[in-house]
JSON list of C-alpha atoms in Angstrom, two decimals:
[
{"chain": "A", "resi": 1, "resn": "MET", "atom": "CA", "xyz": [55.37, -5.50, 85.99]},
{"chain": "A", "resi": 2, "resn": "TYR", "atom": "CA", "xyz": [56.63, -5.31, 82.36]},
{"chain": "A", "resi": 3, "resn": "GLU", "atom": "CA", "xyz": [57.76, -8.98, 82.44]},
{"chain": "A", "resi": 4, "resn": "SER", "atom": "CA", "xyz": [54.13, -9.94, 82.66]},
{"chain": "A", "resi": 5, "resn": "PHE", "atom": "CA", "xyz": [53.55, -8.51, 79.12]},
{"chain": "A", "resi": 6, "resn": "TYR", "atom": "CA", "xyz": [56.62, -10.59, 77.89]},
{"chain": "A", "resi": 7, "resn": "ALA", "atom": "CA", "xyz": [55.42, -13.84, 79.57]},
{"chain": "A", "resi": 8, "resn": "ALA", "atom": "CA", "xyz": [51.97, -13.42, 78.29]},
{"chain": "A", "resi": 9, "resn": "SER", "atom": "CA", "xyz": [53.01, -12.59, 74.72]},
{"chain": "A", "resi": 10, "resn": "VAL", "atom": "CA", "xyz": [55.46, -15.47, 74.69]},
{"chain": "A", "resi": 11, "resn": "GLY", "atom": "CA", "xyz": [52.90, -17.85, 76.03]},
{"chain": "A", "resi": 12, "resn": "ALA", "atom": "CA", "xyz": [50.32, -16.83, 73.37]},
{"chain": "A", "resi": 13, "resn": "ALA", "atom": "CA", "xyz": [53.00, -17.37, 70.54]},
{"chain": "A", "resi": 14, "resn": "GLN", "atom": "CA", "xyz": [53.83, -20.84, 71.80]},
{"chain": "A", "resi": 15, "resn": "CYS", "atom": "CA", "xyz": [50.14, -21.83, 71.90]},
{"chain": "A", "resi": 16, "resn": "ASN", "atom": "CA", "xyz": [49.87, -20.70, 68.43]},
{"chain": "A", "resi": 17, "resn": "LYS", "atom": "CA", "xyz": [52.80, -22.91, 67.60]},
{"chain": "A", "resi": 18, "resn": "ARG", "atom": "CA", "xyz": [51.16, -25.96, 69.27]},
{"chain": "A", "resi": 19, "resn": "LEU", "atom": "CA", "xyz": [47.78, -25.27, 67.38]},
{"chain": "A", "resi": 20, "resn": "SER", "atom": "CA", "xyz": [49.77, -25.61, 64.25]},
{"chain": "A", "resi": 21, "resn": "ILE", "atom": "CA", "xyz": [51.12, -28.85, 65.15]},
{"chain": "A", "resi": 22, "resn": "ILE", "atom": "CA", "xyz": [47.66, -30.07, 66.34]},
{"chain": "A", "resi": 23, "resn": "ALA", "atom": "CA", "xyz": [46.17, -28.95, 62.86]},
{"chain": "A", "resi": 24, "resn": "ASN", "atom": "CA", "xyz": [48.85, -30.88, 61.05]},
{"chain": "A", "resi": 25, "resn": "ASN", "atom": "CA", "xyz": [48.05, -34.06, 62.98]},
{"chain": "A", "resi": 26, "resn": "LEU", "atom": "CA", "xyz": [44.35, -33.65, 62.26]},
{"chain": "A", "resi": 27, "resn": "ALA", "atom": "CA", "xyz": [45.05, -32.81, 58.48]},
{"chain": "A", "resi": 28, "resn": "ASN", "atom": "CA", "xyz": [46.86, -36.24, 58.18]},
{"chain": "A", "resi": 29, "resn": "VAL", "atom": "CA", "xyz": [44.16, -38.33, 59.87]},
{"chain": "A", "resi": 30, "resn": "ASN", "atom": "CA", "xyz": [43.62, -40.29, 56.72]},
{"chain": "A", "resi": 31, "resn": "ASN", "atom": "CA", "xyz": [47.33, -40.42, 55.66]},
{"chain": "A", "resi": 32, "resn": "THR", "atom": "CA", "xyz": [48.41, -44.18, 55.88]},
{"chain": "A", "resi": 33, "resn": "GLY", "atom": "CA", "xyz": [51.49, -44.66, 58.22]},
{"chain": "A", "resi": 34, "resn": "PHE", "atom": "CA", "xyz": [51.34, -41.14, 59.59]},
{"chain": "A", "resi": 35, "resn": "LYS", "atom": "CA", "xyz": [52.74, -40.56, 63.12]},
{"chain": "A", "resi": 36, "resn": "PRO", "atom": "CA", "xyz": [51.37, -37.47, 64.88]},
{"chain": "A", "resi": 37, "resn": "LYS", "atom": "CA", "xyz": [53.78, -35.07, 66.66]},
{"chain": "A", "resi": 38, "resn": "GLU", "atom": "CA", "xyz": [53.45, -33.66, 70.18]},
{"chain": "A", "resi": 39, "resn": "ALA", "atom": "CA", "xyz": [55.01, -30.40, 71.51]},
{"chain": "A", "resi": 40, "resn": "ALA", "atom": "CA", "xyz": [57.26, -30.46, 74.41]},
{"chain": "A", "resi": 41, "resn": "PHE", "atom": "CA", "xyz": [57.40, -27.25, 76.48]},
{"chain": "A", "resi": 42, "resn": "SER", "atom": "CA", "xyz": [60.21, -25.96, 78.72]},
{"chain": "A", "resi": 43, "resn": "GLU", "atom": "CA", "xyz": [60.16, -23.15, 81.20]},
{"chain": "A", "resi": 44, "resn": "LEU", "atom": "CA", "xyz": [62.27, -20.18, 80.04]},
{"chain": "A", "resi": 45, "resn": "ILE", "atom": "CA", "xyz": [63.40, -19.09, 83.63]},
{"chain": "A", "resi": 46, "resn": "GLU", "atom": "CA", "xyz": [64.46, -22.77, 84.40]},
{"chain": "A", "resi": 47, "resn": "TYR", "atom": "CA", "xyz": [66.26, -22.97, 81.00]},
{"chain": "A", "resi": 48, "resn": "ASN", "atom": "CA", "xyz": [68.45, -19.96, 81.94]},
{"chain": "A", "resi": 49, "resn": "LEU", "atom": "CA", "xyz": [69.04, -20.67, 85.65]},
{"chain": "A", "resi": 50, "resn": "ASN", "atom": "CA", "xyz": [70.22, -24.17, 84.95]},
{"chain": "A", "resi": 51, "resn": "ASP", "atom": "CA", "xyz": [72.82, -23.24, 82.55]},
{"chain": "A", "resi": 52, "resn": "SER", "atom": "CA", "xyz": [76.43, -22.21, 83.50]},
{"chain": "A", "resi": 53, "resn": "GLU", "atom": "CA", "xyz": [77.13, -18.77, 85.01]},
{"chain": "A", "resi": 54, "resn": "ASP", "atom": "CA", "xyz": [78.99, -17.36, 82.08]},
{"chain": "A", "resi": 55, "resn": "ALA", "atom": "CA", "xyz": [77.09, -19.18, 79.33]},
{"chain": "A", "resi": 56, "resn": "VAL", "atom": "CA", "xyz": [75.51, -17.16, 76.54]},
{"chain": "A", "resi": 57, "resn": "THR", "atom": "CA", "xyz": [72.17, -18.84, 76.33]},
{"chain": "A", "resi": 58, "resn": "GLU", "atom": "CA", "xyz": [69.70, -18.94, 73.50]},
{"chain": "A", "resi": 59, "resn": "LEU", "atom": "CA", "xyz": [67.17, -17.07, 75.63]},
{"chain": "A", "resi": 60, "resn": "GLN", "atom": "CA", "xyz": [68.83, -14.26, 77.71]},
{"chain": "A", "resi": 61, "resn": "SER", "atom": "CA", "xyz": [65.86, -13.19, 79.94]},
{"chain": "A", "resi": 62, "resn": "GLY", "atom": "CA", "xyz": [62.26, -13.60, 80.60]},
{"chain": "A", "resi": 63, "resn": "VAL", "atom": "CA", "xyz": [59.68, -15.97, 81.94]},
{"chain": "A", "resi": 64, "resn": "GLY", "atom": "CA", "xyz": [57.01, -18.12, 80.36]},
{"chain": "A", "resi": 65, "resn": "THR", "atom": "CA", "xyz": [57.27, -21.13, 78.24]},
{"chain": "A", "resi": 66, "resn": "LYS", "atom": "CA", "xyz": [58.73, -22.17, 74.95]},
{"chain": "A", "resi": 67, "resn": "VAL", "atom": "CA", "xyz": [58.18, -25.19, 72.50]},
{"chain": "A", "resi": 68, "resn": "ALA", "atom": "CA", "xyz": [61.52, -26.82, 73.07]},
{"chain": "A", "resi": 69, "resn": "ARG", "atom": "CA", "xyz": [60.85, -29.57, 70.59]},
{"chain": "A", "resi": 70, "resn": "THR", "atom": "CA", "xyz": [58.38, -31.83, 68.81]},
{"chain": "A", "resi": 71, "resn": "TYR", "atom": "CA", "xyz": [58.24, -35.57, 69.71]},
{"chain": "A", "resi": 72, "resn": "THR", "atom": "CA", "xyz": [57.09, -38.39, 67.41]},
{"chain": "A", "resi": 73, "resn": "SER", "atom": "CA", "xyz": [56.12, -41.75, 68.61]},
{"chain": "A", "resi": 74, "resn": "PHE", "atom": "CA", "xyz": [56.71, -44.60, 66.17]},
{"chain": "A", "resi": 75, "resn": "GLU", "atom": "CA", "xyz": [54.32, -47.19, 67.75]},
{"chain": "A", "resi": 76, "resn": "VAL", "atom": "CA", "xyz": [52.39, -49.51, 65.66]},
{"chain": "A", "resi": 77, "resn": "ALA", "atom": "CA", "xyz": [48.81, -48.21, 64.69]},
{"chain": "A", "resi": 78, "resn": "GLY", "atom": "CA", "xyz": [45.90, -50.06, 63.34]},
{"chain": "A", "resi": 79, "resn": "LEU", "atom": "CA", "xyz": [46.10, -52.24, 60.19]},
{"chain": "A", "resi": 80, "resn": "GLN", "atom": "CA", "xyz": [43.79, -52.03, 57.31]},
{"chain": "A", "resi": 81, "resn": "GLU", "atom": "CA", "xyz": [43.34, -54.72, 54.63]},
{"chain": "A", "resi": 82, "resn": "THR", "atom": "CA", "xyz": [43.79, -53.65, 51.02]},
{"chain": "A", "resi": 83, "resn": "ARG", "atom": "CA", "xyz": [44.45, -57.04, 49.40]},
{"chain": "A", "resi": 84, "resn": "SER", "atom": "CA", "xyz": [46.91, -55.22, 46.99]},
{"chain": "A", "resi": 85, "resn": "SER", "atom": "CA", "xyz": [50.22, -57.09, 46.35]},
{"chain": "A", "resi": 86, "resn": "PHE", "atom": "CA", "xyz": [52.08, -53.83, 46.48]},
{"chain": "A", "resi": 87, "resn": "ASP", "atom": "CA", "xyz": [50.87, -52.66, 49.92]},
{"chain": "A", "resi": 88, "resn": "TYR", "atom": "CA", "xyz": [52.81, -53.50, 53.05]},
{"chain": "A", "resi": 89, "resn": "ALA", "atom": "CA", "xyz": [52.28, -52.79, 56.81]},
{"chain": "A", "resi": 90, "resn": "ILE", "atom": "CA", "xyz": [55.05, -52.91, 59.43]},
{"chain": "A", "resi": 91, "resn": "THR", "atom": "CA", "xyz": [54.09, -54.65, 62.60]},
{"chain": "A", "resi": 92, "resn": "ARG", "atom": "CA", "xyz": [57.09, -53.65, 64.68]},
{"chain": "A", "resi": 93, "resn": "ARG", "atom": "CA", "xyz": [57.62, -50.41, 66.52]},
{"chain": "A", "resi": 94, "resn": "ASN", "atom": "CA", "xyz": [60.39, -48.01, 65.58]},
{"chain": "A", "resi": 95, "resn": "THR", "atom": "CA", "xyz": [60.79, -49.77, 62.17]},
{"chain": "A", "resi": 96, "resn": "PHE", "atom": "CA", "xyz": [60.83, -48.25, 58.73]},
{"chain": "A", "resi": 97, "resn": "PHE", "atom": "CA", "xyz": [61.14, -48.88, 54.94]},
{"chain": "A", "resi": 98, "resn": "MET", "atom": "CA", "xyz": [64.27, -47.45, 53.32]},
{"chain": "A", "resi": 99, "resn": "LEU", "atom": "CA", "xyz": [63.64, -45.26, 50.14]},
{"chain": "A", "resi": 100, "resn": "ARG", "atom": "CA", "xyz": [66.02, -43.87, 47.67]},
{"chain": "A", "resi": 101, "resn": "ASP", "atom": "CA", "xyz": [65.39, -40.90, 45.33]},
{"chain": "A", "resi": 102, "resn": "PRO", "atom": "CA", "xyz": [66.36, -42.03, 41.72]},
{"chain": "A", "resi": 103, "resn": "ASP", "atom": "CA", "xyz": [67.51, -38.48, 40.76]},
{"chain": "A", "resi": 104, "resn": "THR", "atom": "CA", "xyz": [69.50, -37.37, 43.89]},
{"chain": "A", "resi": 105, "resn": "GLY", "atom": "CA", "xyz": [70.31, -40.74, 45.47]},
{"chain": "A", "resi": 106, "resn": "GLU", "atom": "CA", "xyz": [69.07, -39.39, 48.76]},
{"chain": "A", "resi": 107, "resn": "ILE", "atom": "CA", "xyz": [67.94, -41.87, 51.33]},
{"chain": "A", "resi": 108, "resn": "SER", "atom": "CA", "xyz": [64.79, -41.50, 53.51]},
{"chain": "A", "resi": 109, "resn": "TYR", "atom": "CA", "xyz": [62.71, -43.66, 55.67]},
{"chain": "A", "resi": 110, "resn": "THR", "atom": "CA", "xyz": [58.95, -44.23, 55.97]},
{"chain": "A", "resi": 111, "resn": "ARG", "atom": "CA", "xyz": [56.23, -46.49, 57.54]},
{"chain": "A", "resi": 112, "resn": "ASP", "atom": "CA", "xyz": [53.72, -45.80, 54.71]},
{"chain": "A", "resi": 113, "resn": "GLY", "atom": "CA", "xyz": [53.77, -49.01, 52.88]},
{"chain": "A", "resi": 114, "resn": "HIS", "atom": "CA", "xyz": [51.53, -47.88, 49.96]},
{"chain": "A", "resi": 115, "resn": "PHE", "atom": "CA", "xyz": [53.62, -48.59, 46.96]},
{"chain": "A", "resi": 116, "resn": "HIS", "atom": "CA", "xyz": [52.95, -49.35, 43.24]},
{"chain": "A", "resi": 117, "resn": "ARG", "atom": "CA", "xyz": [54.79, -50.87, 40.28]},
{"chain": "A", "resi": 118, "resn": "ALA", "atom": "CA", "xyz": [56.48, -48.40, 38.14]},
{"chain": "A", "resi": 119, "resn": "GLU", "atom": "CA", "xyz": [58.25, -48.91, 34.74]},
{"chain": "A", "resi": 120, "resn": "ARG", "atom": "CA", "xyz": [61.84, -47.81, 34.49]},
{"chain": "A", "resi": 121, "resn": "ALA", "atom": "CA", "xyz": [64.32, -48.07, 31.47]},
{"chain": "A", "resi": 122, "resn": "ASP", "atom": "CA", "xyz": [65.60, -51.37, 32.82]},
{"chain": "A", "resi": 123, "resn": "GLY", "atom": "CA", "xyz": [62.37, -52.92, 34.15]},
{"chain": "A", "resi": 124, "resn": "PHE", "atom": "CA", "xyz": [59.54, -52.64, 36.63]},
{"chain": "A", "resi": 125, "resn": "TYR", "atom": "CA", "xyz": [60.32, -51.39, 40.25]},
{"chain": "A", "resi": 126, "resn": "LEU", "atom": "CA", "xyz": [58.26, -51.09, 43.50]},
{"chain": "A", "resi": 127, "resn": "MET", "atom": "CA", "xyz": [58.01, -47.37, 44.11]},
{"chain": "A", "resi": 128, "resn": "THR", "atom": "CA", "xyz": [56.32, -44.86, 46.39]},
{"chain": "A", "resi": 129, "resn": "ASP", "atom": "CA", "xyz": [53.65, -42.31, 45.27]},
{"chain": "A", "resi": 130, "resn": "SER", "atom": "CA", "xyz": [56.54, -39.67, 45.18]},
{"chain": "A", "resi": 131, "resn": "GLU", "atom": "CA", "xyz": [58.38, -41.97, 42.70]},
{"chain": "A", "resi": 132, "resn": "LYS", "atom": "CA", "xyz": [61.06, -43.11, 45.11]},
{"chain": "A", "resi": 133, "resn": "PHE", "atom": "CA", "xyz": [62.58, -46.64, 44.93]},
{"chain": "A", "resi": 134, "resn": "VAL", "atom": "CA", "xyz": [61.71, -49.07, 47.74]},
{"chain": "A", "resi": 135, "resn": "LEU", "atom": "CA", "xyz": [64.80, -50.71, 48.81]},
{"chain": "A", "resi": 136, "resn": "ASP", "atom": "CA", "xyz": [65.44, -54.33, 49.85]},
{"chain": "A", "resi": 137, "resn": "GLN", "atom": "CA", "xyz": [67.39, -55.49, 52.90]},
{"chain": "A", "resi": 138, "resn": "SER", "atom": "CA", "xyz": [70.79, -54.99, 51.01]},
{"chain": "A", "resi": 139, "resn": "GLY", "atom": "CA", "xyz": [69.86, -51.44, 49.94]},
{"chain": "A", "resi": 140, "resn": "GLN", "atom": "CA", "xyz": [68.97, -52.43, 46.34]},
{"chain": "A", "resi": 141, "resn": "PRO", "atom": "CA", "xyz": [65.82, -51.18, 44.45]},
{"chain": "A", "resi": 142, "resn": "MET", "atom": "CA", "xyz": [63.03, -53.71, 44.77]},
{"chain": "A", "resi": 143, "resn": "ARG", "atom": "CA", "xyz": [62.07, -55.20, 41.37]},
{"chain": "A", "resi": 144, "resn": "ALA", "atom": "CA", "xyz": [58.34, -55.74, 40.57]},
{"chain": "A", "resi": 145, "resn": "GLU", "atom": "CA", "xyz": [58.32, -57.80, 37.36]},
{"chain": "A", "resi": 146, "resn": "ILE", "atom": "CA", "xyz": [55.14, -58.86, 35.89]},
{"chain": "A", "resi": 147, "resn": "SER", "atom": "CA", "xyz": [54.18, -62.50, 36.39]},
{"chain": "A", "resi": 148, "resn": "ASP", "atom": "CA", "xyz": [50.55, -62.45, 35.65]},
{"chain": "A", "resi": 149, "resn": "ILE", "atom": "CA", "xyz": [49.44, -59.70, 33.33]},
{"chain": "A", "resi": 150, "resn": "GLU", "atom": "CA", "xyz": [45.65, -60.71, 33.41]},
{"chain": "A", "resi": 151, "resn": "ASN", "atom": "CA", "xyz": [45.62, -60.19, 37.19]},
{"chain": "A", "resi": 152, "resn": "GLY", "atom": "CA", "xyz": [47.61, -56.98, 37.26]},
{"chain": "A", "resi": 153, "resn": "GLY", "atom": "CA", "xyz": [50.92, -58.40, 38.06]},
{"chain": "A", "resi": 154, "resn": "THR", "atom": "CA", "xyz": [52.83, -59.29, 41.37]},
{"chain": "A", "resi": 155, "resn": "VAL", "atom": "CA", "xyz": [56.07, -58.68, 42.88]},
{"chain": "A", "resi": 156, "resn": "GLU", "atom": "CA", "xyz": [58.02, -61.72, 41.43]},
{"chain": "A", "resi": 157, "resn": "ASN", "atom": "CA", "xyz": [61.66, -62.10, 42.63]},
{"chain": "A", "resi": 158, "resn": "ASP", "atom": "CA", "xyz": [63.76, -63.32, 45.57]},
{"chain": "A", "resi": 159, "resn": "GLN", "atom": "CA", "xyz": [64.38, -59.96, 47.19]},
{"chain": "A", "resi": 160, "resn": "LEU", "atom": "CA", "xyz": [63.01, -59.23, 50.78]},
{"chain": "A", "resi": 161, "resn": "ILE", "atom": "CA", "xyz": [61.59, -55.81, 51.30]},
{"chain": "A", "resi": 162, "resn": "GLY", "atom": "CA", "xyz": [63.99, -53.96, 53.61]},
{"chain": "A", "resi": 163, "resn": "LEU", "atom": "CA", "xyz": [63.09, -53.07, 57.30]},
{"chain": "A", "resi": 164, "resn": "PHE", "atom": "CA", "xyz": [65.39, -50.90, 59.30]},
{"chain": "A", "resi": 165, "resn": "THR", "atom": "CA", "xyz": [65.41, -49.45, 62.77]},
{"chain": "A", "resi": 166, "resn": "PHE", "atom": "CA", "xyz": [67.37, -46.89, 64.77]},
{"chain": "A", "resi": 167, "resn": "ASN", "atom": "CA", "xyz": [68.79, -46.96, 68.27]},
{"chain": "A", "resi": 168, "resn": "ASN", "atom": "CA", "xyz": [67.42, -43.63, 68.95]},
{"chain": "A", "resi": 169, "resn": "PRO", "atom": "CA", "xyz": [64.36, -42.78, 66.70]},
{"chain": "A", "resi": 170, "resn": "SER", "atom": "CA", "xyz": [64.02, -39.35, 68.23]},
{"chain": "A", "resi": 171, "resn": "ARG", "atom": "CA", "xyz": [66.92, -38.31, 66.12]},
{"chain": "A", "resi": 172, "resn": "LEU", "atom": "CA", "xyz": [64.80, -38.66, 62.98]},
{"chain": "A", "resi": 173, "resn": "MET", "atom": "CA", "xyz": [63.83, -35.48, 61.25]},
{"chain": "A", "resi": 174, "resn": "SER", "atom": "CA", "xyz": [60.68, -35.05, 59.26]},
{"chain": "A", "resi": 175, "resn": "VAL", "atom": "CA", "xyz": [61.15, -34.09, 55.70]},
{"chain": "A", "resi": 176, "resn": "THR", "atom": "CA", "xyz": [57.57, -34.66, 54.52]},
{"chain": "A", "resi": 177, "resn": "ALA", "atom": "CA", "xyz": [54.40, -35.81, 56.39]},
{"chain": "A", "resi": 178, "resn": "ASN", "atom": "CA", "xyz": [55.51, -39.43, 56.15]},
{"chain": "A", "resi": 179, "resn": "GLU", "atom": "CA", "xyz": [59.34, -39.40, 55.35]},
{"chain": "A", "resi": 180, "resn": "TYR", "atom": "CA", "xyz": [62.15, -39.03, 57.79]},
{"chain": "A", "resi": 181, "resn": "VAL", "atom": "CA", "xyz": [65.95, -38.73, 57.65]},
{"chain": "A", "resi": 182, "resn": "PRO", "atom": "CA", "xyz": [68.53, -38.93, 60.44]},
{"chain": "A", "resi": 183, "resn": "SER", "atom": "CA", "xyz": [69.26, -35.50, 61.86]},
{"chain": "A", "resi": 184, "resn": "ASP", "atom": "CA", "xyz": [72.99, -36.33, 62.27]},
{"chain": "A", "resi": 185, "resn": "ALA", "atom": "CA", "xyz": [75.48, -38.78, 60.95]},
{"chain": "A", "resi": 186, "resn": "GLY", "atom": "CA", "xyz": [75.53, -40.68, 64.29]},
{"chain": "A", "resi": 187, "resn": "ALA", "atom": "CA", "xyz": [72.01, -41.93, 63.66]},
{"chain": "A", "resi": 188, "resn": "ALA", "atom": "CA", "xyz": [72.72, -44.95, 61.47]},
{"chain": "A", "resi": 189, "resn": "ALA", "atom": "CA", "xyz": [69.99, -47.33, 60.18]},
{"chain": "A", "resi": 190, "resn": "ILE", "atom": "CA", "xyz": [70.25, -50.93, 61.45]},
{"chain": "A", "resi": 191, "resn": "PRO", "atom": "CA", "xyz": [68.83, -53.71, 59.41]},
{"chain": "A", "resi": 192, "resn": "VAL", "atom": "CA", "xyz": [65.99, -55.68, 60.99]},
{"chain": "A", "resi": 193, "resn": "GLU", "atom": "CA", "xyz": [66.20, -59.45, 60.56]},
{"chain": "A", "resi": 194, "resn": "GLU", "atom": "CA", "xyz": [62.75, -60.06, 61.83]},
{"chain": "A", "resi": 195, "resn": "ARG", "atom": "CA", "xyz": [60.18, -60.22, 59.06]},
{"chain": "A", "resi": 196, "resn": "ALA", "atom": "CA", "xyz": [57.75, -57.87, 60.81]},
{"chain": "A", "resi": 197, "resn": "VAL", "atom": "CA", "xyz": [55.73, -56.88, 57.69]},
{"chain": "A", "resi": 198, "resn": "VAL", "atom": "CA", "xyz": [52.54, -58.10, 56.27]},
{"chain": "A", "resi": 199, "resn": "GLN", "atom": "CA", "xyz": [51.53, -57.92, 52.52]},
{"chain": "A", "resi": 200, "resn": "GLY", "atom": "CA", "xyz": [48.13, -56.63, 51.23]},
{"chain": "A", "resi": 201, "resn": "MET", "atom": "CA", "xyz": [47.71, -54.40, 54.31]},
{"chain": "A", "resi": 202, "resn": "LEU", "atom": "CA", "xyz": [48.45, -50.77, 55.36]},
{"chain": "A", "resi": 203, "resn": "GLU", "atom": "CA", "xyz": [49.11, -49.15, 58.66]},
{"chain": "A", "resi": 204, "resn": "THR", "atom": "CA", "xyz": [46.48, -46.43, 59.37]},
{"chain": "A", "resi": 205, "resn": "SER", "atom": "CA", "xyz": [47.25, -42.92, 60.67]},
{"chain": "A", "resi": 206, "resn": "ALA", "atom": "CA", "xyz": [48.06, -42.90, 64.32]},
{"chain": "A", "resi": 207, "resn": "THR", "atom": "CA", "xyz": [46.23, -39.65, 64.79]},
{"chain": "A", "resi": 208, "resn": "ASP", "atom": "CA", "xyz": [43.75, -39.77, 67.57]},
{"chain": "A", "resi": 209, "resn": "VAL", "atom": "CA", "xyz": [41.04, -37.30, 66.70]},
{"chain": "A", "resi": 210, "resn": "ALA", "atom": "CA", "xyz": [39.48, -37.05, 70.10]},
{"chain": "A", "resi": 211, "resn": "GLU", "atom": "CA", "xyz": [43.00, -36.55, 71.78]},
{"chain": "A", "resi": 212, "resn": "GLU", "atom": "CA", "xyz": [43.80, -33.92, 69.28]},
{"chain": "A", "resi": 213, "resn": "PHE", "atom": "CA", "xyz": [40.60, -31.96, 69.85]},
{"chain": "A", "resi": 214, "resn": "THR", "atom": "CA", "xyz": [41.25, -32.21, 73.60]},
{"chain": "A", "resi": 215, "resn": "HIS", "atom": "CA", "xyz": [44.70, -30.70, 73.01]},
{"chain": "A", "resi": 216, "resn": "ALA", "atom": "CA", "xyz": [43.25, -28.07, 70.81]},
{"chain": "A", "resi": 217, "resn": "ILE", "atom": "CA", "xyz": [40.79, -26.92, 73.62]},
{"chain": "A", "resi": 218, "resn": "GLU", "atom": "CA", "xyz": [43.54, -26.90, 76.26]},
{"chain": "A", "resi": 219, "resn": "CYS", "atom": "CA", "xyz": [45.66, -24.78, 73.88]},
{"chain": "A", "resi": 220, "resn": "GLN", "atom": "CA", "xyz": [42.74, -22.36, 73.06]},
{"chain": "A", "resi": 221, "resn": "ARG", "atom": "CA", "xyz": [42.00, -21.89, 76.71]},
{"chain": "A", "resi": 222, "resn": "ALA", "atom": "CA", "xyz": [45.72, -21.22, 77.44]},
{"chain": "A", "resi": 223, "resn": "PHE", "atom": "CA", "xyz": [45.88, -18.62, 74.65]},
{"chain": "A", "resi": 224, "resn": "SER", "atom": "CA", "xyz": [42.83, -16.82, 75.95]},
{"chain": "A", "resi": 225, "resn": "TYR", "atom": "CA", "xyz": [44.45, -16.73, 79.50]},
{"chain": "A", "resi": 226, "resn": "ALA", "atom": "CA", "xyz": [47.60, -15.26, 78.17]},
{"chain": "A", "resi": 227, "resn": "LEU", "atom": "CA", "xyz": [45.68, -12.54, 76.38]},
{"chain": "A", "resi": 228, "resn": "ARG", "atom": "CA", "xyz": [43.77, -11.87, 79.61]},
{"chain": "A", "resi": 229, "resn": "MET", "atom": "CA", "xyz": [47.01, -11.51, 81.30]},
{"chain": "A", "resi": 230, "resn": "VAL", "atom": "CA", "xyz": [48.00, -8.76, 78.77]},
{"chain": "A", "resi": 231, "resn": "THR", "atom": "CA", "xyz": [44.82, -6.96, 79.40]},
{"chain": "A", "resi": 232, "resn": "THR", "atom": "CA", "xyz": [45.08, -7.16, 83.13]},
{"chain": "A", "resi": 233, "resn": "SER", "atom": "CA", "xyz": [48.73, -5.94, 83.17]},
{"chain": "A", "resi": 234, "resn": "ASP", "atom": "CA", "xyz": [47.75, -3.07, 80.79]},
{"chain": "A", "resi": 235, "resn": "GLU", "atom": "CA", "xyz": [44.97, -2.03, 83.30]},
{"chain": "A", "resi": 236, "resn": "ILE", "atom": "CA", "xyz": [47.40, -2.20, 86.29]},
{"chain": "A", "resi": 237, "resn": "VAL", "atom": "CA", "xyz": [49.92, -0.21, 84.48]},
{"chain": "A", "resi": 238, "resn": "SER", "atom": "CA", "xyz": [47.35, 2.41, 83.43]},
{"chain": "A", "resi": 239, "resn": "THR", "atom": "CA", "xyz": [46.10, 2.71, 86.98]},
{"chain": "A", "resi": 240, "resn": "ILE", "atom": "CA", "xyz": [49.64, 3.27, 88.32]},
{"chain": "A", "resi": 241, "resn": "ASN", "atom": "CA", "xyz": [50.38, 6.02, 85.72]},
{"chain": "A", "resi": 242, "resn": "ASN", "atom": "CA", "xyz": [47.07, 7.60, 86.54]},
{"chain": "A", "resi": 243, "resn": "LEU", "atom": "CA", "xyz": [48.05, 7.72, 90.34]},
{"chain": "A", "resi": 244, "resn": "ARG", "atom": "CA", "xyz": [51.28, 9.36, 89.44]},
{"chain": "A", "resi": 245, "resn": "THR", "atom": "CA", "xyz": [49.68, 12.30, 87.65]}
]
């Protein structure tokens, strides 16, 4: 009987986690290049029963569900024309721009191609809004020298903006809404030879508002059912205790 309280409370907590994921997806509906996340659930009793007999599992007992992981799909979303020479849109799935933090040297990856020309001590470079270098195919910062001051300048050099992919993109971990890093050393970036990028355009957010609201309604109903299960279990326990007295 008391397991019903546990299953209901776990279910309510996991629904709350999924609602947080949905809220984050909706908050980034206007964020260029954003890829929404989807929660993947696992059954706790199946998780424990499928392990070895003497294993010390993460979840020792109980029934219900658990958010096992979040999944991100790196498919191509819609493209929006900006006519800015510093904007780029990737037209190939599972493909990213490579960025480098000028202060720490840390490498990250993004599909958000909204860049700008920034001045550094040794010249102008193509950089992100978070002031990170955009790298070329050989891993060097992209220069953005001024060739036409009256028209705002252009990227004027022989460098090709770098495009990289991964054999298993699911091993990428989010560090910001639009930036990712490999979760382990085995996930190495692979240069993409195909020039799957267009200049003067941006990839829109892949968040589907209608789909996210549908998920939110499902989650809210599941949450209410979990709370109803707690109430019902409490009524049954109270009835049994009254019969004993």
